[in-house]
């Protein structure tokens, strides 16, 4: 019986298989699966055959079925790059969609919520993960240059500058007394940010904190809020604009895991070029003879320096090569896990960063003496729908950071490096002892590798909780939201520095002698409390969002309070009570308005509260009936504008300066007054700077008008803005004050500045078959004017600061060099000096025969600053590349660092280093072509060092800021390994720079830790 059924089964199967095969080859049998980079279904993606009208959708399992046997399958989904795949056979297609480099979401983050891009009337710019994560750096601020219109950046250092000073004063009777008036520290000491001329307030996930160390892969977006309506809810902090950071939050779905490991090499750029010893000696002799002194070196010295025949008595040490490495590693690791169901969702991100500095270290040391940063981050998010109407969100951010630097101090070493001549002393003497002299008694290599170390540690914990309740069952569209934040921050340092003896080697009559110089200091073991802070923030809002046919209404009433306690000081407490409403009609007409009442407890009790407001309107012309004929190519043409009155207080309010304060003088050094017949000094209390009982916040009147356009099916996006921001009641010291009182004047609300400009952003995204490409470019023009600053009386127009650009430099106008002694004697000069041929000639603007303050004039530029950036890239069959170009025009640098620009500066009773710039100095033979004044080594001769236009250089530059290349391995390979995607990538930062003045880097100044070029490689796994 059993055999009989087996035979019937085999016979039936033999008949069915050909039939099934035939069915699979019929039209309509093409199937496939569409996933994202995690291997998760892209539900709802549109699938169609190119050139055919019929479409289908990807189902919840990620699968689709299409009536096709030949042709090209096209897959489109919002937020992903379009896929085109030719049908080669009837095998199921396995398709993986890549995230779009520049997303175009329907909503974007705004202050305390989200807003639809279609109805937005404010000036907001946003960048997303893909635009941020290509930058190999320790801070996300490095990814912002050239990305956002209106955001000007300037790097000031290539490495962090941690605080290591104590936060208390020591009293012999009381003990440690905390220092008052501290401000919030930032972990960003390397990149300056200016949003339309103001330092923006940083807000991370709705909380005001200066946190820049979040890994870019954990950031969903960064937005800049530039107009009054977008920021007015901040009240007394609303004038400065906002840098809004939104991290990746929990999302429903199967667990998604992303792991990124990357490591790179850092190289210092634009290092100063010191003169070799023989050239230094030759030019120092020239400088001394110009000063009427005897030369210091003889011909035999020049030869010994140049030929290196006596390296101990005639050293030629390139100290840059001696103490600095050619490269240093930078490594980052990031793990993100995200998932959950319809009730609870979670997200956990872990990050580790390890950056080494460029200083050499001793291989035999048991501890690290190089500059280094090690940082650990955790960002966890949990979102729970407790009921259908009640939701709870919890977020925890933690940061542990440990840094080290040489015990001598990183900045001290860099300053010594800048001024130490190559021929100062040998690194080591013949007997191996450290070289030095009686004046230069701290060997630079010893400071770098043998001075112990200073370790700084910081810890941050930030916890957020949010509650949301849908009141729609009572009133449709009504909801209640509450949020709270508590954060604790501490920073301390451990000083384990020390100092070694140095020896001066002298060879006389064949005998070698060693003279001890300097002092040995045993290794310290000091604990330093640097900073402590507590932050509290609470917010409650009632929201209403409802659509009545063509009428849309959105309203919010909000109250919040933020409290900060720094170094156990009295708390600073700011409070806001706000209301905001928006109306739109038919998606064409938009109106918004906001009102804020804001208070701060460190102003005088009867002057703590202010009122601020803003309003906006918009009109989408493309949505009008008369524009329907253009709907095929014009999707949006929105005119918009905002105006508001905002405030800037809290951060610049001082420390209760409306009350007079006093300080104790213990009598040492003179005391407060003398007493008795012998007139002995007596201790007492002295009045500090005068109080200002009327101090208040600064005010601003801000206007922004703009246009948003979307063309050709959204492929081309255009955003343009004009802004006119007038800042009033600025805190300034009166120019007309006098010193008769003997006390310093306080800042008063007297100044007025104007900032105005235009911004333009263009984005085009297109594709040719499977080749997706994009270009986004932005440019910003920024003009400033000091309208009022209470300056002292000035009789000459060229002396007046009022009416000039904000921060304009004033100095003498250089007019070449004196070419003869007769010319120098017959010209106007600075009193007390007798210039010689080769000195700078200054213009006597008022013709009184003297160069003085009445001849000072603007020496900067009056042209509006123009800064720009352009990102272009493509993706094709798993290969992707992008490039960021960034630059600034109409920017000037004042380069009067005379260690490099003049040389031979006074350094502890000896002559400092000189650099290649001075080889263009004036001599009688080079008088017609000289680019620098004559050389001098006289420490008291400052005639050529006067602030003047001679030292102003073109600060414009253009950089290839970032280059990124990646390859996503084929999905068929990854599926066999049960992975969603594996991406290998390489990127680089600061690959190329063209500058108007290229002796130094146009951003990072001389003496600072140099800007770094970074070459980076890594791998990303998603599953």
PDB file of C-alpha atoms in Angstrom, residues 601-762:
ATOM      1  CA  UNK A 601      17.200  86.363  38.367  1.00  0.00           C
ATOM      2  CA  UNK A 602      20.628  88.033  38.166  1.00  0.00           C
ATOM      3  CA  UNK A 603      19.244  91.375  37.076  1.00  0.00           C
ATOM      4  CA  UNK A 604      17.887  93.881  39.564  1.00  0.00           C
ATOM      5  CA  UNK A 605      14.631  92.492  41.041  1.00  0.00           C
ATOM      6  CA  UNK A 606      12.461  95.146  39.390  1.00  0.00           C
ATOM      7  CA  UNK A 607      14.232  94.771  36.008  1.00  0.00           C
ATOM      8  CA  UNK A 608      14.319  91.011  35.521  1.00  0.00           C
ATOM      9  CA  UNK A 609      11.471  90.521  33.038  1.00  0.00           C
ATOM     10  CA  UNK A 610      11.176  91.494  29.385  1.00  0.00           C
ATOM     11  CA  UNK A 611       8.684  90.952  26.580  1.00  0.00           C
ATOM     12  CA  UNK A 612       9.653  89.722  23.119  1.00  0.00           C
ATOM     13  CA  UNK A 613       7.596  88.997  20.043  1.00  0.00           C
ATOM     14  CA  UNK A 614       7.822  87.873  16.421  1.00  0.00           C
ATOM     15  CA  UNK A 615       5.508  87.372  13.450  1.00  0.00           C
ATOM     16  CA  UNK A 616       5.771  85.822  10.014  1.00  0.00           C
ATOM     17  CA  UNK A 617       3.811  85.390   6.803  1.00  0.00           C
ATOM     18  CA  UNK A 618       4.164  83.326   3.656  1.00  0.00           C
ATOM     19  CA  UNK A 619       2.533  82.895   0.257  1.00  0.00           C
ATOM     20  CA  UNK A 620       3.080  79.904  -2.018  1.00  0.00           C
ATOM     21  CA  UNK A 621       2.383  81.345  -5.440  1.00  0.00           C
ATOM     22  CA  UNK A 622       2.808  77.955  -7.094  1.00  0.00           C
ATOM     23  CA  UNK A 623      -0.292  76.664  -5.270  1.00  0.00           C
ATOM     24  CA  UNK A 624      -2.518  79.327  -6.808  1.00  0.00           C
ATOM     25  CA  UNK A 625      -5.045  78.377  -9.454  1.00  0.00           C
ATOM     26  CA  UNK A 626      -3.506  80.735 -12.012  1.00  0.00           C
ATOM     27  CA  UNK A 627      -0.194  78.834 -11.707  1.00  0.00           C
ATOM     28  CA  UNK A 628      -1.621  75.372 -12.457  1.00  0.00           C
ATOM     29  CA  UNK A 629      -0.218  75.560 -15.947  1.00  0.00           C
ATOM     30  CA  UNK A 630       3.281  75.579 -14.465  1.00  0.00           C
ATOM     31  CA  UNK A 631       2.669  72.686 -12.061  1.00  0.00           C
ATOM     32  CA  UNK A 632       4.598  70.296 -14.280  1.00  0.00           C
ATOM     33  CA  UNK A 633       7.875  72.081 -13.595  1.00  0.00           C
ATOM     34  CA  UNK A 634       7.148  74.421 -10.641  1.00  0.00           C
ATOM     35  CA  UNK A 635       6.124  72.713  -7.404  1.00  0.00           C
ATOM     36  CA  UNK A 636       6.742  75.572  -4.971  1.00  0.00           C
ATOM     37  CA  UNK A 637       7.358  79.293  -5.140  1.00  0.00           C
ATOM     38  CA  UNK A 638       6.917  80.568  -1.619  1.00  0.00           C
ATOM     39  CA  UNK A 639       7.519  84.140  -0.559  1.00  0.00           C
ATOM     40  CA  UNK A 640       8.002  84.530   3.177  1.00  0.00           C
ATOM     41  CA  UNK A 641       9.050  87.045   5.762  1.00  0.00           C
ATOM     42  CA  UNK A 642       9.454  87.432   9.512  1.00  0.00           C
ATOM     43  CA  UNK A 643      10.018  90.323  11.887  1.00  0.00           C
ATOM     44  CA  UNK A 644      10.637  90.221  15.592  1.00  0.00           C
ATOM     45  CA  UNK A 645      11.995  91.798  18.746  1.00  0.00           C
ATOM     46  CA  UNK A 646      14.432  89.466  20.516  1.00  0.00           C
ATOM     47  CA  UNK A 647      16.762  89.626  23.501  1.00  0.00           C
ATOM     48  CA  UNK A 648      20.322  88.726  24.454  1.00  0.00           C
ATOM     49  CA  UNK A 649      20.980  88.511  28.175  1.00  0.00           C
ATOM     50  CA  UNK A 650      21.880  85.810  30.690  1.00  0.00           C
ATOM     51  CA  UNK A 651      25.291  84.896  29.187  1.00  0.00           C
ATOM     52  CA  UNK A 652      26.513  88.516  29.134  1.00  0.00           C
ATOM     53  CA  UNK A 653      24.737  89.785  32.248  1.00  0.00           C
ATOM     54  CA  UNK A 654      27.790  89.666  34.469  1.00  0.00           C
ATOM     55  CA  UNK A 655      27.715  88.630  38.096  1.00  0.00           C
ATOM     56  CA  UNK A 656      25.143  90.799  39.854  1.00  0.00           C
ATOM     57  CA  UNK A 657      26.892  93.905  38.572  1.00  0.00           C
ATOM     58  CA  UNK A 658      23.844  95.990  39.486  1.00  0.00           C
ATOM     59  CA  UNK A 659      25.180  95.744  43.066  1.00  0.00           C
ATOM     60  CA  UNK A 660      28.397  97.361  44.177  1.00  0.00           C
ATOM     61  CA  UNK A 661      31.014  94.802  45.217  1.00  0.00           C
ATOM     62  CA  UNK A 662      34.234  95.055  47.183  1.00  0.00           C
ATOM     63  CA  UNK A 663      37.446  93.096  47.568  1.00  0.00           C
ATOM     64  CA  UNK A 664      39.786  92.651  50.472  1.00  0.00           C
ATOM     65  CA  UNK A 665      43.306  94.018  50.427  1.00  0.00           C
ATOM     66  CA  UNK A 666      45.492  92.397  53.094  1.00  0.00           C
ATOM     67  CA  UNK A 667      48.012  95.213  53.143  1.00  0.00           C
ATOM     68  CA  UNK A 668      50.767  93.418  51.224  1.00  0.00           C
ATOM     69  CA  UNK A 669      52.307  95.761  48.668  1.00  0.00           C
ATOM     70  CA  UNK A 670      50.862  98.955  50.071  1.00  0.00           C
ATOM     71  CA  UNK A 671      47.444  98.215  51.481  1.00  0.00           C
ATOM     72  CA  UNK A 672      44.380 100.432  51.347  1.00  0.00           C
ATOM     73  CA  UNK A 673      45.828 103.273  53.369  1.00  0.00           C
ATOM     74  CA  UNK A 674      48.815 104.115  55.554  1.00  0.00           C
ATOM     75  CA  UNK A 675      48.577 104.623  59.262  1.00  0.00           C
ATOM     76  CA  UNK A 676      50.658 105.744  62.214  1.00  0.00           C
ATOM     77  CA  UNK A 677      53.747 107.874  62.290  1.00  0.00           C
ATOM     78  CA  UNK A 678      55.715 105.328  60.282  1.00  0.00           C
ATOM     79  CA  UNK A 679      52.979 105.202  57.638  1.00  0.00           C
ATOM     80  CA  UNK A 680      52.716 101.413  57.710  1.00  0.00           C
ATOM     81  CA  UNK A 681      50.275  99.808  55.264  1.00  0.00           C
ATOM     82  CA  UNK A 682      46.963  98.645  56.694  1.00  0.00           C
ATOM     83  CA  UNK A 683      44.563  96.046  55.357  1.00  0.00           C
ATOM     84  CA  UNK A 684      41.030  96.928  54.346  1.00  0.00           C
ATOM     85  CA  UNK A 685      38.399  96.659  51.631  1.00  0.00           C
ATOM     86  CA  UNK A 686      38.420  98.436  48.315  1.00  0.00           C
ATOM     87  CA  UNK A 687      35.625  99.247  45.908  1.00  0.00           C
ATOM     88  CA  UNK A 688      35.818  97.293  42.668  1.00  0.00           C
ATOM     89  CA  UNK A 689      34.431  98.446  39.334  1.00  0.00           C
ATOM     90  CA  UNK A 690      31.416 100.732  39.637  1.00  0.00           C
ATOM     91  CA  UNK A 691      28.005  99.071  39.776  1.00  0.00           C
ATOM     92  CA  UNK A 692      25.446  99.527  37.025  1.00  0.00           C
ATOM     93  CA  UNK A 693      22.003  99.398  38.671  1.00  0.00           C
ATOM     94  CA  UNK A 694      20.328  99.811  35.281  1.00  0.00           C
ATOM     95  CA  UNK A 695      21.945  96.909  33.491  1.00  0.00           C
ATOM     96  CA  UNK A 696      19.569  94.966  31.292  1.00  0.00           C
ATOM     97  CA  UNK A 697      19.516  92.549  28.379  1.00  0.00           C
ATOM     98  CA  UNK A 698      20.466  93.605  24.887  1.00  0.00           C
ATOM     99  CA  UNK A 699      17.674  93.962  22.317  1.00  0.00           C
ATOM    100  CA  UNK A 700      17.444  93.207  18.629  1.00  0.00           C
ATOM    101  CA  UNK A 701      15.012  94.084  15.836  1.00  0.00           C
ATOM    102  CA  UNK A 702      15.320  91.403  13.188  1.00  0.00           C
ATOM    103  CA  UNK A 703      13.816  91.313   9.703  1.00  0.00           C
ATOM    104  CA  UNK A 704      14.091  88.377   7.315  1.00  0.00           C
ATOM    105  CA  UNK A 705      12.507  88.029   3.882  1.00  0.00           C
ATOM    106  CA  UNK A 706      13.059  85.032   1.652  1.00  0.00           C
ATOM    107  CA  UNK A 707      11.886  82.799  -1.122  1.00  0.00           C
ATOM    108  CA  UNK A 708      11.734  79.003  -1.378  1.00  0.00           C
ATOM    109  CA  UNK A 709      11.376  77.385  -4.782  1.00  0.00           C
ATOM    110  CA  UNK A 710      11.076  73.772  -5.889  1.00  0.00           C
ATOM    111  CA  UNK A 711      11.331  72.969  -9.584  1.00  0.00           C
ATOM    112  CA  UNK A 712      11.378  69.979 -11.942  1.00  0.00           C
ATOM    113  CA  UNK A 713       9.700  67.529  -9.636  1.00  0.00           C
ATOM    114  CA  UNK A 714      11.750  68.653  -6.638  1.00  0.00           C
ATOM    115  CA  UNK A 715      15.084  67.997  -8.288  1.00  0.00           C
ATOM    116  CA  UNK A 716      16.061  71.660  -8.028  1.00  0.00           C
ATOM    117  CA  UNK A 717      15.621  73.455  -4.685  1.00  0.00           C
ATOM    118  CA  UNK A 718      16.342  77.160  -4.243  1.00  0.00           C
ATOM    119  CA  UNK A 719      16.336  79.107  -0.976  1.00  0.00           C
ATOM    120  CA  UNK A 720      17.245  82.793  -0.778  1.00  0.00           C
ATOM    121  CA  UNK A 721      17.143  85.182   2.184  1.00  0.00           C
ATOM    122  CA  UNK A 722      17.805  88.811   2.970  1.00  0.00           C
ATOM    123  CA  UNK A 723      18.167  89.799   6.617  1.00  0.00           C
ATOM    124  CA  UNK A 724      18.444  93.117   8.440  1.00  0.00           C
ATOM    125  CA  UNK A 725      19.294  92.650  12.128  1.00  0.00           C
ATOM    126  CA  UNK A 726      19.660  95.732  14.292  1.00  0.00           C
ATOM    127  CA  UNK A 727      21.177  95.045  17.729  1.00  0.00           C
ATOM    128  CA  UNK A 728      20.477  97.719  20.311  1.00  0.00           C
ATOM    129  CA  UNK A 729      21.323  98.389  23.959  1.00  0.00           C
ATOM    130  CA  UNK A 730      24.628  96.549  23.536  1.00  0.00           C
ATOM    131  CA  UNK A 731      26.748  96.330  26.656  1.00  0.00           C
ATOM    132  CA  UNK A 732      29.788  98.560  26.154  1.00  0.00           C
ATOM    133  CA  UNK A 733      32.160 100.696  28.220  1.00  0.00           C
ATOM    134  CA  UNK A 734      31.553 104.376  27.629  1.00  0.00           C
ATOM    135  CA  UNK A 735      34.159 106.043  25.482  1.00  0.00           C
ATOM    136  CA  UNK A 736      33.554 109.373  27.209  1.00  0.00           C
ATOM    137  CA  UNK A 737      34.344 108.078  30.692  1.00  0.00           C
ATOM    138  CA  UNK A 738      37.068 109.672  32.793  1.00  0.00           C
ATOM    139  CA  UNK A 739      39.405 108.171  35.386  1.00  0.00           C
ATOM    140  CA  UNK A 740      38.959 110.757  38.134  1.00  0.00           C
ATOM    141  CA  UNK A 741      36.907 108.368  40.274  1.00  0.00           C
ATOM    142  CA  UNK A 742      39.758 105.867  40.381  1.00  0.00           C
ATOM    143  CA  UNK A 743      37.353 102.981  39.670  1.00  0.00           C
ATOM    144  CA  UNK A 744      36.630 101.268  36.377  1.00  0.00           C
ATOM    145  CA  UNK A 745      33.353 102.042  34.651  1.00  0.00           C
ATOM    146  CA  UNK A 746      30.849  99.191  34.243  1.00  0.00           C
ATOM    147  CA  UNK A 747      29.393  98.027  30.938  1.00  0.00           C
ATOM    148  CA  UNK A 748      26.213  99.882  30.006  1.00  0.00           C
ATOM    149  CA  UNK A 749      23.417  99.258  27.496  1.00  0.00           C
ATOM    150  CA  UNK A 750      24.446 101.927  25.011  1.00  0.00           C
ATOM    151  CA  UNK A 751      25.704 100.389  21.744  1.00  0.00           C
ATOM    152  CA  UNK A 752      23.925  99.773  18.443  1.00  0.00           C
ATOM    153  CA  UNK A 753      25.201  97.526  15.655  1.00  0.00           C
ATOM    154  CA  UNK A 754      23.713  96.532  12.320  1.00  0.00           C
ATOM    155  CA  UNK A 755      24.152  93.172  10.621  1.00  0.00           C
ATOM    156  CA  UNK A 756      22.635  92.656   7.205  1.00  0.00           C
ATOM    157  CA  UNK A 757      23.234  90.360   4.301  1.00  0.00           C
ATOM    158  CA  UNK A 758      21.979  87.880   1.790  1.00  0.00           C
ATOM    159  CA  UNK A 759      22.083  84.090   1.586  1.00  0.00           C
ATOM    160  CA  UNK A 760      21.502  81.700  -1.285  1.00  0.00           C
ATOM    161  CA  UNK A 761      21.317  77.899  -1.330  1.00  0.00           C
ATOM    162  CA  UNK A 762      20.939  75.819  -4.492  1.00  0.00           C
TER     163      UNK A 762
END
